[in-house]
Short mmCIF file of C-alpha atoms and ligand atoms in Angstrom, two decimals:
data_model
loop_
_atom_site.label_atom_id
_atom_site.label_comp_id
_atom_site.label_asym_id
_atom_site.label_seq_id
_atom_site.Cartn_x
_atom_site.Cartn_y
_atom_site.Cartn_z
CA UNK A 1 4.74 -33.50 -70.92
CA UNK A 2 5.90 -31.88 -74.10
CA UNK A 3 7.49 -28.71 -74.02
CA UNK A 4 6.05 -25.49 -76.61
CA UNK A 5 7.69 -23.29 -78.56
CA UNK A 6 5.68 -20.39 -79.44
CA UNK A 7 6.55 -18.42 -82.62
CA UNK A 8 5.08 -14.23 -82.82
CA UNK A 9 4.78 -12.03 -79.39
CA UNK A 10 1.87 -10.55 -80.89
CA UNK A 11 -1.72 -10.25 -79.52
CA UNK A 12 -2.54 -13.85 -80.39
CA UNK A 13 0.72 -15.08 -79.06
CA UNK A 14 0.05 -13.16 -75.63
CA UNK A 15 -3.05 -15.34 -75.24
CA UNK A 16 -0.96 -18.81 -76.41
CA UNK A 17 1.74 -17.65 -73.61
CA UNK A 18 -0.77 -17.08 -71.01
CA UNK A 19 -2.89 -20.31 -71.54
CA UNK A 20 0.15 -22.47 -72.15
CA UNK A 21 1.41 -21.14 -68.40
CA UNK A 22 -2.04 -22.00 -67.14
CA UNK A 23 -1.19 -25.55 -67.99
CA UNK A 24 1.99 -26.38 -68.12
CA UNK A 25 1.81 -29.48 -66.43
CA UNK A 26 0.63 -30.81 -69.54
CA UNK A 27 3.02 -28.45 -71.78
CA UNK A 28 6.23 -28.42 -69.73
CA UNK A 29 9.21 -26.30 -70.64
CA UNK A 30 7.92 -22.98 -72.60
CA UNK A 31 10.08 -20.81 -75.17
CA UNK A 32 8.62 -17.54 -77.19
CA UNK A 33 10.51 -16.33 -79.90
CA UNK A 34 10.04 -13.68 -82.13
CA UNK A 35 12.47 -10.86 -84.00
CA UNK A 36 11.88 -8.20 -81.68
CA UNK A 37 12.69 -10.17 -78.33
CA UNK A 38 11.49 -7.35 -76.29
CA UNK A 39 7.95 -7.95 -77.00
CA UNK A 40 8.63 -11.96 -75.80
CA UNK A 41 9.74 -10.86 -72.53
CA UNK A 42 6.66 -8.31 -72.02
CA UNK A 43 4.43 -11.51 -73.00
CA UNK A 44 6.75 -13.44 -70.23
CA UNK A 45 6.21 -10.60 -67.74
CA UNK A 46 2.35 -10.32 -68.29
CA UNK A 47 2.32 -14.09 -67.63
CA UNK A 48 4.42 -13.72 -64.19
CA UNK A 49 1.99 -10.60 -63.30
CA UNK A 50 -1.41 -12.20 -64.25
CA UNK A 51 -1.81 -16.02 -64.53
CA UNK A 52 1.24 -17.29 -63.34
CA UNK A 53 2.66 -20.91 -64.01
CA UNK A 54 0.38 -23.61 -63.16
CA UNK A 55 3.60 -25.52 -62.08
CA UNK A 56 7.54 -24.13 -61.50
CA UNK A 57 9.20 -23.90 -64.92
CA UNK A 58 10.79 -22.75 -67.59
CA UNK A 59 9.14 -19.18 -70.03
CA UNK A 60 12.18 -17.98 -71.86
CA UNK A 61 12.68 -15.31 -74.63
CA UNK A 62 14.51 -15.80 -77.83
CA UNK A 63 15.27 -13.73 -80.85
CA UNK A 64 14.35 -15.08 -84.38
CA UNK A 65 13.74 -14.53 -87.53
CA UNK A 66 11.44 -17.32 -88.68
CA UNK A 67 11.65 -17.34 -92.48
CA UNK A 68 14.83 -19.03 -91.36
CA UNK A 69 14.05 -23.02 -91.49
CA UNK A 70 17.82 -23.39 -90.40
CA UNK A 71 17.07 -21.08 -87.31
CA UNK A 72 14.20 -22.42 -86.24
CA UNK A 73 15.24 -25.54 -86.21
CA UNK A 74 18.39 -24.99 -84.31
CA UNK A 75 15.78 -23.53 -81.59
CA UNK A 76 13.54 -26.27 -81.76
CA UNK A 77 16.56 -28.30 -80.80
CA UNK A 78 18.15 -26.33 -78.47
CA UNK A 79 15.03 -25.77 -76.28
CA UNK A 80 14.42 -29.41 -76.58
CA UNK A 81 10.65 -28.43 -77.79
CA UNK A 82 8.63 -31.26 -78.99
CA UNK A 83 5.29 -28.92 -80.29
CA UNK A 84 5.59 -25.64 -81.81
CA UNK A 85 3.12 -23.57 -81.57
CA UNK A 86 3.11 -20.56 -84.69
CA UNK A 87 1.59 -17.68 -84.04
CA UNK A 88 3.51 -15.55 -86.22
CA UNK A 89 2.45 -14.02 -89.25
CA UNK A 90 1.05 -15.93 -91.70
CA UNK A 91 4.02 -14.84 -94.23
CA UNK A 92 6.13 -17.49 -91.76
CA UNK A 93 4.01 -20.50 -92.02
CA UNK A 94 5.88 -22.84 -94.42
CA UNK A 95 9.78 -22.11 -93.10
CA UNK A 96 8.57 -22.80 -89.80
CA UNK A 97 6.68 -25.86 -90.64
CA UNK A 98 9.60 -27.52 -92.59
CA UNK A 99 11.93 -26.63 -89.58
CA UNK A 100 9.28 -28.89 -87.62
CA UNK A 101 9.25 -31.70 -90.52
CA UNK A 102 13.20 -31.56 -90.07
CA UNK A 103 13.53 -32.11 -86.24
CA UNK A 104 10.35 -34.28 -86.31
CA UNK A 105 8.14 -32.20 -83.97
CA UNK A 106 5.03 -31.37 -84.47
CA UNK A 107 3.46 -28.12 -85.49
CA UNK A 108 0.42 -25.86 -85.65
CA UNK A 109 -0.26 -22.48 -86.96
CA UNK A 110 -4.10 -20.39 -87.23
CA UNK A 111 -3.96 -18.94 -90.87
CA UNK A 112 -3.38 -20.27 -93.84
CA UNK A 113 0.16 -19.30 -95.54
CA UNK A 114 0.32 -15.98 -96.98
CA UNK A 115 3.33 -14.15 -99.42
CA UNK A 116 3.85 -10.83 -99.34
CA UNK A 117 3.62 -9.85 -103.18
CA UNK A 118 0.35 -11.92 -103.61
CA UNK A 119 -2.96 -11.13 -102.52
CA UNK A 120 -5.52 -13.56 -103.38
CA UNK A 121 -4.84 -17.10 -104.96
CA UNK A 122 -6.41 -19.59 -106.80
CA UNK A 123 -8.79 -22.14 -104.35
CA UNK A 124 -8.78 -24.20 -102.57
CA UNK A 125 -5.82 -22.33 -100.84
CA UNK A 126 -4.61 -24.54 -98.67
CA UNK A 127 -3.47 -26.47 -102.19
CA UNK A 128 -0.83 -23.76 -103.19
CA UNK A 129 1.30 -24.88 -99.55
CA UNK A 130 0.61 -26.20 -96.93
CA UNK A 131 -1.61 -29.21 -98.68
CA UNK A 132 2.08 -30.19 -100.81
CA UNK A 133 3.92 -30.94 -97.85
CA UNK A 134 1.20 -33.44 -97.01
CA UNK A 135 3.60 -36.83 -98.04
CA UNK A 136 6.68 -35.20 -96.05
CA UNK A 137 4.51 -34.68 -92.59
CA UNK A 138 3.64 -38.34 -93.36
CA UNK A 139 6.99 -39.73 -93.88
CA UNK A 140 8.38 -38.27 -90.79
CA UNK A 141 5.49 -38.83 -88.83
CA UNK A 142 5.09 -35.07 -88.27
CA UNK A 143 1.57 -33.85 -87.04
CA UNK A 144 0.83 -30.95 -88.18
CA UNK A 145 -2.22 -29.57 -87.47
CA UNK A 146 -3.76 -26.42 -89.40
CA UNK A 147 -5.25 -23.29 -89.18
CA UNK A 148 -6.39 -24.32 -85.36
CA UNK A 149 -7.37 -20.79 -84.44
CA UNK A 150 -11.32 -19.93 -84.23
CA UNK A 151 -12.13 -19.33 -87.66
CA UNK A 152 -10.34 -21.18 -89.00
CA UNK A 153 -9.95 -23.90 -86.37
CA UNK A 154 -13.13 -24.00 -83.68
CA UNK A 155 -15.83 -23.69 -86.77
CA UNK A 156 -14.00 -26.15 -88.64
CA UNK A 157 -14.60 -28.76 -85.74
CA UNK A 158 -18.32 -27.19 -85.31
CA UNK A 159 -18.88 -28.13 -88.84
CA UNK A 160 -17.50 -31.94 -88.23
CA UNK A 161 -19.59 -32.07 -85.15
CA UNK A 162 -22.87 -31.25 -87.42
CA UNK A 163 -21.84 -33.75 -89.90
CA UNK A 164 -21.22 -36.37 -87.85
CA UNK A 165 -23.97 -35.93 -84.46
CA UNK A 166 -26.50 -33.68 -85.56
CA UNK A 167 -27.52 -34.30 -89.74
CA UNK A 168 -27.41 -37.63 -91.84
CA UNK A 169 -26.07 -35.41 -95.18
CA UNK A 170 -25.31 -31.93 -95.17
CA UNK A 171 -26.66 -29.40 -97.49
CA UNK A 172 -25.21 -26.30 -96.40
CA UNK A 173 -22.07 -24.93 -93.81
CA UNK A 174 -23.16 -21.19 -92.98
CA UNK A 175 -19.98 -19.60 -91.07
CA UNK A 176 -21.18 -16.39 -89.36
CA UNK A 177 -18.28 -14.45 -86.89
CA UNK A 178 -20.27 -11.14 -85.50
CA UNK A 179 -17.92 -8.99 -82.79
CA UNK A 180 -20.98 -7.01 -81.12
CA UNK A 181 -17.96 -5.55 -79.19
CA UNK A 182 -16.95 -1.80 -78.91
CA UNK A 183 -13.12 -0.10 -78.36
CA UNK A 184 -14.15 3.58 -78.55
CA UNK A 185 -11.47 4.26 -81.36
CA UNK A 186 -12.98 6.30 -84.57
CA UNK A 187 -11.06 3.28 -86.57
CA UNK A 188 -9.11 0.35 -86.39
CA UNK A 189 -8.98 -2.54 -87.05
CA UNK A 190 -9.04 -5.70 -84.57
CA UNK A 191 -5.63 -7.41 -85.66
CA UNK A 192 -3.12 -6.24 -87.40
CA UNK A 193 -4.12 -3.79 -90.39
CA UNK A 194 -2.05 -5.57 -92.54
CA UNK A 195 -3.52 -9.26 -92.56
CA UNK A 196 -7.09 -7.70 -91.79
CA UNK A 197 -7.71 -5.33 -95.46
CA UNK A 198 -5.94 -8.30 -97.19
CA UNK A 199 -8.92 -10.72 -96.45
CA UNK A 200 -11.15 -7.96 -98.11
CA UNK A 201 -9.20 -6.99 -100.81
CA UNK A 202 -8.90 -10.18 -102.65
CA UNK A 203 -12.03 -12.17 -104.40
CA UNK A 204 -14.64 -13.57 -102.25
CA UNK A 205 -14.65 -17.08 -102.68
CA UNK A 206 -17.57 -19.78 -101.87
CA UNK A 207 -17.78 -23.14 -102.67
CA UNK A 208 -21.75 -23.12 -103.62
CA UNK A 209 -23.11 -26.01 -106.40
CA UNK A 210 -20.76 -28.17 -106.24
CA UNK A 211 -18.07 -25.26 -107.78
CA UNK A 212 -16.35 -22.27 -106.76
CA UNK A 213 -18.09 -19.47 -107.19
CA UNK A 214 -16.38 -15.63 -107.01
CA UNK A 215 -17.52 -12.61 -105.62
CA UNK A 216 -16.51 -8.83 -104.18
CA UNK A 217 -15.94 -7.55 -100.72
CA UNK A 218 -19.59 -6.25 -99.53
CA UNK A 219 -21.36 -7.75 -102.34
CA UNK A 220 -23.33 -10.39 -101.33
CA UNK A 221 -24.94 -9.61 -97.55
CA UNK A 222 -27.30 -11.12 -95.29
CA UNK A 223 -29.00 -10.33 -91.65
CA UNK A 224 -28.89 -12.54 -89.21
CA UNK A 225 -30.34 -12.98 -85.48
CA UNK A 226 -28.11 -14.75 -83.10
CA UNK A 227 -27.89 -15.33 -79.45
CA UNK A 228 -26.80 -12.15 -77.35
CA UNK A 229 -25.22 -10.36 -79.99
CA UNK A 230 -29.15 -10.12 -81.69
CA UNK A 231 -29.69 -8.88 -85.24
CA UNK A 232 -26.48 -7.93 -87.20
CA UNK A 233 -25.41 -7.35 -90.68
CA UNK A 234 -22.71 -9.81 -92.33
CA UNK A 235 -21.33 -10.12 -95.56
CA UNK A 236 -20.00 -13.08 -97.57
CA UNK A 237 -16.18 -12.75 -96.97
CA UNK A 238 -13.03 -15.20 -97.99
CA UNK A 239 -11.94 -17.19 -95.33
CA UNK A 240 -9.46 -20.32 -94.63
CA UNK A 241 -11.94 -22.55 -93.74
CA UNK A 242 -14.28 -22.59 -96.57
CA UNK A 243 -11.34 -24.08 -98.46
CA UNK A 244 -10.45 -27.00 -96.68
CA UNK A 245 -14.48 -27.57 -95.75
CA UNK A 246 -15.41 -27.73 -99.15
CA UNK A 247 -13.04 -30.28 -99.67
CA UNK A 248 -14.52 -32.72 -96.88
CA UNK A 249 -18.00 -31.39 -97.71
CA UNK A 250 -17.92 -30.91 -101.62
CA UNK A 251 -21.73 -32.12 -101.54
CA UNK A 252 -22.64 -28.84 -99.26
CA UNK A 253 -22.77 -24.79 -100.09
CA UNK A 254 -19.75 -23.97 -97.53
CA UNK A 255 -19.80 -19.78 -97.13
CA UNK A 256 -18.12 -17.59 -94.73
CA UNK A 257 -19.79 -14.54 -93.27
CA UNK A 258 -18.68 -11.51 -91.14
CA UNK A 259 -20.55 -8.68 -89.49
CA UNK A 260 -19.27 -4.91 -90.42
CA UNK A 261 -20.79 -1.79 -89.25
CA UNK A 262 -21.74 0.75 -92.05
CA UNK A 263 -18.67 2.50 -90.90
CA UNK A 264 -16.23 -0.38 -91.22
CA UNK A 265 -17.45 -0.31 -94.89
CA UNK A 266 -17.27 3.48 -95.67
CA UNK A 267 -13.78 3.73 -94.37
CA UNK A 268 -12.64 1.10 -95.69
CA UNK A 269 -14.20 1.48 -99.13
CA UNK A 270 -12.28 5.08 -99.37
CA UNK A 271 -8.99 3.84 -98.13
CA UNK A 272 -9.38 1.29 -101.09
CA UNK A 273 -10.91 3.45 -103.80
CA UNK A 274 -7.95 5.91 -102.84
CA UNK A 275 -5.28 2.98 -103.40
CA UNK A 276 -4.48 3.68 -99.89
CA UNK A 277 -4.55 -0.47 -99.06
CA UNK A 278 -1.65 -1.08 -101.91
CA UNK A 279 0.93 -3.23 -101.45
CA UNK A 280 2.48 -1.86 -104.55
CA UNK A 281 5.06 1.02 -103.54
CA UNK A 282 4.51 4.22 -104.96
CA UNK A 283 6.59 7.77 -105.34
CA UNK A 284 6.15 10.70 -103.49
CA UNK A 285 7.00 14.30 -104.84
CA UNK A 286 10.14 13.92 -102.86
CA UNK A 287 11.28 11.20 -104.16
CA UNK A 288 10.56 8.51 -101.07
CA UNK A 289 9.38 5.67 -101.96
CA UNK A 290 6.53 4.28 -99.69
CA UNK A 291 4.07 1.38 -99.60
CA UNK A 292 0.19 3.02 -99.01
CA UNK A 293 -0.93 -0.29 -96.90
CA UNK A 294 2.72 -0.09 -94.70
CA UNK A 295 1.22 3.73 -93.70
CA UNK A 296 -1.99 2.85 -93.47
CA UNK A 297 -0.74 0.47 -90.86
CA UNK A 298 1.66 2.44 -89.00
CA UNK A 299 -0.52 5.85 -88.49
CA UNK A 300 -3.97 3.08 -86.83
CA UNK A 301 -4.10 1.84 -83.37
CA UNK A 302 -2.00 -0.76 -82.31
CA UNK A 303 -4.54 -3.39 -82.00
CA UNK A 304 -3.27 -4.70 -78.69
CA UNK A 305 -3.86 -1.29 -77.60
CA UNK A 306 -7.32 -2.08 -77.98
CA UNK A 307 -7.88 -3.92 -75.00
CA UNK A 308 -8.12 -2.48 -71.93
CA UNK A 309 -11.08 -0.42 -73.37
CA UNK A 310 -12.45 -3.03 -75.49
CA UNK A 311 -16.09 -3.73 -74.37
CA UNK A 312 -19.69 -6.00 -75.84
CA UNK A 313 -19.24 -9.71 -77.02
CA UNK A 314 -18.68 -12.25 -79.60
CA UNK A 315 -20.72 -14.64 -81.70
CA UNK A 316 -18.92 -16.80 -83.86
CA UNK A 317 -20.93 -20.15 -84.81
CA UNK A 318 -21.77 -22.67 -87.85
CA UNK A 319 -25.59 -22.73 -88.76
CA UNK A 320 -25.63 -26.18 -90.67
CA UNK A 321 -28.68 -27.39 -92.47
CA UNK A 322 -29.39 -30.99 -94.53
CA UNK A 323 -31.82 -33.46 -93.19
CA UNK A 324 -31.94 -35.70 -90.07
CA UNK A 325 -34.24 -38.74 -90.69
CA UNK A 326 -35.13 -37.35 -94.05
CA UNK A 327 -36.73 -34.32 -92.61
CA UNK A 328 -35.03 -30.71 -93.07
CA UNK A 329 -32.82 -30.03 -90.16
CA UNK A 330 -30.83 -26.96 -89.34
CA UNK A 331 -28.39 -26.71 -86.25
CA UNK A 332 -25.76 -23.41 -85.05
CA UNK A 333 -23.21 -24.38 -82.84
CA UNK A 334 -21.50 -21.49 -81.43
CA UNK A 335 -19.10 -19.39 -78.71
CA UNK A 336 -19.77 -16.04 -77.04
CA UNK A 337 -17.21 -14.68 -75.56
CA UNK A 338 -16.79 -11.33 -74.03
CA UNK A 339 -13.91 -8.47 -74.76
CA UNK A 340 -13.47 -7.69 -70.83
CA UNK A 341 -13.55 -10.94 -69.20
CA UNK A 342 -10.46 -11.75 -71.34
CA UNK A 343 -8.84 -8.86 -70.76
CA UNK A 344 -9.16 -9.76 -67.05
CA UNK A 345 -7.76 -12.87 -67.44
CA UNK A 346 -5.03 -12.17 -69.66
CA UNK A 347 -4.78 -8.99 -70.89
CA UNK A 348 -5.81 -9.30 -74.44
CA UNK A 349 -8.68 -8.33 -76.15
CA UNK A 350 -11.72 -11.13 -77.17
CA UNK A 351 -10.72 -11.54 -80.65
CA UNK A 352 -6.95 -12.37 -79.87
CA UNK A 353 -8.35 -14.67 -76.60
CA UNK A 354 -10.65 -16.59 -79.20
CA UNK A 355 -7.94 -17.29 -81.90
CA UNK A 356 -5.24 -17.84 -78.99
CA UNK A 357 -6.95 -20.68 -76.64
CA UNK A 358 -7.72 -23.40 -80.00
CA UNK A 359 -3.77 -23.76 -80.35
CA UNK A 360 -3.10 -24.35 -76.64
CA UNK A 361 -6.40 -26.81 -76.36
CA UNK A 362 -4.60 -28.52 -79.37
CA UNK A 363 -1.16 -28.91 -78.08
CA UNK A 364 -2.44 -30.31 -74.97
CA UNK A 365 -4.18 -33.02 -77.08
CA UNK A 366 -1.26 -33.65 -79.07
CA UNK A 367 0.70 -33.90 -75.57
CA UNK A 368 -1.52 -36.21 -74.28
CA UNK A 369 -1.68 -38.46 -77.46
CA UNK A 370 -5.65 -38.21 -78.28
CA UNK A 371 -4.55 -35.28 -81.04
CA UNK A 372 -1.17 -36.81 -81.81
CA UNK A 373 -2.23 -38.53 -85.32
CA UNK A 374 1.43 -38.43 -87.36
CA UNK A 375 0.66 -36.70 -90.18
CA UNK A 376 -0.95 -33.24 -91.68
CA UNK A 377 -4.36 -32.94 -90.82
CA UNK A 378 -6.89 -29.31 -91.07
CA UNK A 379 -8.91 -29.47 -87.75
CA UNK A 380 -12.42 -31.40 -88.93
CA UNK A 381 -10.20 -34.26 -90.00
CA UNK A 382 -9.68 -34.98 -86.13
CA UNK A 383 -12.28 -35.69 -83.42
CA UNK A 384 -14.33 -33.02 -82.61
CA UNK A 385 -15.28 -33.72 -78.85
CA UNK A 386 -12.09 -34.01 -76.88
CA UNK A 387 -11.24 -30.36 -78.06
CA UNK A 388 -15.02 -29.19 -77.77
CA UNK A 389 -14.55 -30.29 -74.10
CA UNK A 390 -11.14 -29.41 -73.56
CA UNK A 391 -12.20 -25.92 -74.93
CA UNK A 392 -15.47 -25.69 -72.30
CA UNK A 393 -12.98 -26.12 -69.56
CA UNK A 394 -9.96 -23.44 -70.58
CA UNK A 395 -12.27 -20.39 -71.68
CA UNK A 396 -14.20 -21.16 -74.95
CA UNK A 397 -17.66 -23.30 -74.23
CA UNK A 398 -19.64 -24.33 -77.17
CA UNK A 399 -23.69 -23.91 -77.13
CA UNK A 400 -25.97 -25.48 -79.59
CA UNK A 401 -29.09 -23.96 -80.62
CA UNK A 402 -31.76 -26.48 -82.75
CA UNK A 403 -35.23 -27.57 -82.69
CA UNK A 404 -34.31 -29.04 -79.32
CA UNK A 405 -33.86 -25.53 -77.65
CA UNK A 406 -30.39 -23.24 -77.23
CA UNK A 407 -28.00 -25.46 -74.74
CA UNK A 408 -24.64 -25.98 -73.20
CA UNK A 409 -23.19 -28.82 -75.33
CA UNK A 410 -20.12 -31.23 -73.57
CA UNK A 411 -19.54 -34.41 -74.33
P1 NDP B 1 0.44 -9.74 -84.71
O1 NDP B 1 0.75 -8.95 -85.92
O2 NDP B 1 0.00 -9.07 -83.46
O3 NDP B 1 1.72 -10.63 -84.34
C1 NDP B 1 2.51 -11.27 -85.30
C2 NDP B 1 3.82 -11.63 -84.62
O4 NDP B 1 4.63 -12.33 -85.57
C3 NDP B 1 4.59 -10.44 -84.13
O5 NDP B 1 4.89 -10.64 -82.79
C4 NDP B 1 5.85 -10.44 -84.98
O6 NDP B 1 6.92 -10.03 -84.14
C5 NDP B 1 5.96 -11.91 -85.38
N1 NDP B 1 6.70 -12.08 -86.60
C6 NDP B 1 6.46 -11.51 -87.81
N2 NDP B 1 7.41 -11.88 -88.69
C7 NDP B 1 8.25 -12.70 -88.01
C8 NDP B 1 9.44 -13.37 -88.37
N3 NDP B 1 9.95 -13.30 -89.61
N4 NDP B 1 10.06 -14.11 -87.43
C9 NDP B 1 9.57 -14.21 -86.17
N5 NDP B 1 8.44 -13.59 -85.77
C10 NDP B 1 7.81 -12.83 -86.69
O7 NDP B 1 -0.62 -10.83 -85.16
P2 NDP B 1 -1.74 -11.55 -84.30
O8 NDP B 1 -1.15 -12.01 -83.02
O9 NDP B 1 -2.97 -10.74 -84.31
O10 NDP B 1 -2.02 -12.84 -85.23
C11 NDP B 1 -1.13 -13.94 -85.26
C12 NDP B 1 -1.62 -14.97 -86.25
O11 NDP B 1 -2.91 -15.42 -85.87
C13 NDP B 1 -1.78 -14.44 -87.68
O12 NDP B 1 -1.37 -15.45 -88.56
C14 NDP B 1 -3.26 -14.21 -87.82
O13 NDP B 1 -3.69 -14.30 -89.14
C15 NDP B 1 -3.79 -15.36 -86.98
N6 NDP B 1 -5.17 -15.16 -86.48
C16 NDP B 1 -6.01 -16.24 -86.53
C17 NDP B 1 -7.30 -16.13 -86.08
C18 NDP B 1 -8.18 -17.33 -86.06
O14 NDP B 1 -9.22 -17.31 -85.39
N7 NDP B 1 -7.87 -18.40 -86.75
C19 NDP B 1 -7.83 -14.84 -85.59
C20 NDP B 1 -6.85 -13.79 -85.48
C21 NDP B 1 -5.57 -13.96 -85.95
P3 NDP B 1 8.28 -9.39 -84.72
O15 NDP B 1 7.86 -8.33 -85.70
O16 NDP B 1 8.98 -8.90 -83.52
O17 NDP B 1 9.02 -10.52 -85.35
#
């Protein structure tokens, strides 16, 4: 057993809390901290009221503010916690994972590191952070295992899987995430505002040729048909993955897609145009000084809100083409999951339930060794099939679809 710490109380973090209770004989002792400690013991309560603990033990709540490496570390040690699991925002990422290089535990996290005054860097991203603390994770034998939500995380393994079972070389890594789902609201958006218009305000980057290759929000869009959630519109979008992919895979186009409505677009084209998604503070007539994206956040839905209403499914999947015995050969590997069956099982809407189960199917590898490799790794430098499998039995099967027919895939 190795017990979790899990840092954010947010919608993803809900999920984390309720599938680390559902197997905490593998995770032991669990902690949630975040700064507002109120929202930890809700999580905590939800848990008690829904799932419950596989086995008696500890679920305690602790204030924290985790851009404090000092902090965190003195929790890390104090709780005793051997795997932390963040969950925060991704503005957090790199104090909490040199807290976990300093008390030698390991660490995870499902976005890449983000500051607040800058919105897009230069690829691959993972380079500008988390890649330079590579040597240190090494030296103190720290895993450290990133971006292990679903996209990142799930795809990144789908990808591997490809690679390594399904093609003899890779040509291309097509990364398609459609929510067919519904929650009623005129807007919102499904996490929090904040994070969500940053991935489409930046440049659109694709590693295509061998190169990187730049584009705008909505520029570049494409139709596809997919299982269950049937035809849908997607468009070329920066993501995590394509970044770390790319650098495993510089041989194949790697591209990111996700579906948007027509009114996704409009709104958010006009709340852009207007300079309404700023992160730059500007002047009212009064003289207060606001910051356009801070208002835009606080006047939406709370996402979380989202979920007892939330209906319709998921389809996020890899369609990977190259050749198989020199012939073309194209494979998707892919998850549906549905908005109300998680909210049944633990009260959190499908989007949060797919990013929040990868983390906990992780730290139970790491737990029980197979995962536990020592050192930084993003998730299609480990082995794809013990966390495919692990994942078909907590909530997130994967399905295959190739010239062989549309499957069930374990290993
Ligand atoms: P939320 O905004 O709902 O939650 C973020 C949490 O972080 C809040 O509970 C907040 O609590 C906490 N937090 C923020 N700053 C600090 C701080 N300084 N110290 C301690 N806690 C802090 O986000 P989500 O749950 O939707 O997302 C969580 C993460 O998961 C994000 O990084 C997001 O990008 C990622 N994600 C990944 C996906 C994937 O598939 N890979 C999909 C969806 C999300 P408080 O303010 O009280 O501190």
């Amino acid at each position: 057993k190795k017990n979790c710490l899990i840092v954010g109380a947010g919608g993803v973090a809900q999920v984390v809390a309720h599938k680390c209770a559902q197997n905490n004989d593998v995770l032991g002792d669990l902690h949630i901290a975040s700064r507002t400690v109120s929202k930890c013991d809700e999580i905590i309560a939800s848990v008690h009221e829904k799932s419950a603990m596989k086995v008696d033990g500890v679920f305690k709540a602790h204030a924290l503010d985790a851009t404090d490496t000092a902090a965190v570390a003195a929790l890390i040690k104090q709780t005793g916690c051997e795997i932390v699991i963040n969950v925060g925002s991704p503005f957090v990422n790199m104090t909490v994972l040199q807290a976990c290089i300093d008390t030698g535990v390991a660490y995870m996290d499902t976005a890449i590191h983000e500051e607040q005054d800058k919105i897009c860097e230069t690829p691959p991203w993972y380079g500008n952070y988390e890649w330079k603390r590579r040597d240190a994770c090494k030296n103190a034998n720290v895993t450290a295992i990133l971006g292990v939500g679903f996209d990142p995380g799930v795809v990144n393994s789908y990808a591997r899987l490809a690679a390594d079972d399904y093609l003899d070389a890779v040509e291309s890594i097509d990364i398609v995430d459609i929510n067919a789902g519904s929650h009623g609201k005129w807007f919102s958006t499904n996490f929090d505002p904040e994070i969500n218009f940053r991935e489409f305000t930046g440049t659109v980057y694709s590693w295509q040729k061998g190169a990187w290759q730049s584009n705008k929000m909505f520029e570049v869009g494409q139709e596809y048909d997919l299982p269950v959630v049937g035809k849908q519109k997607a468009y070329m979008t920066g993501h995590d993955e394509v970044h770390s992919l790319s650098n495993r895979y510089p041989e194949a186009d790697v591209r990111f897609w996700m579906g948007f409505g027509d009114h996704y677009i409009n709104v958010f084209t006009v709340l852009k145009n207007l300079g309404l998604l700023s992160e730059q503070p500007v002047k009212t007539a009064e003289g207060l000084e606001v910051i356009p994206l801070k208002v835009v956040k606080a006047v939406l839905p709370d996402p979380s809100s989202l979920a007892p209403d939330y209906t319709g499914k998921t389809c996020i999947g890899d369609i990977v083409k190259g050749t198989k015995d020199s012939k073309p050969a194209e494979v998707f590997i892919y998850n549906i999951s549905d908005h109300k069956e998680a909210y049944k099982e633990v009260g959190s809407q499908g989007i949060s339930y797919t990013a929040g189960v990868p983390p906990v199917a992780a730290a139970m590898l790491i737990a029980n060794g197979t995962w536990d490799v020592g050192e930084m790794a993003n998730v299609e430098d480990l082995d794809p099939k013990p966390f495919l499998n692990l994942l078909n039995e907590i909530g997130l099967p994967t399905r295959i679809k190739d010239a062989d027919g549309d499957r069930a895939l374990t290993f």
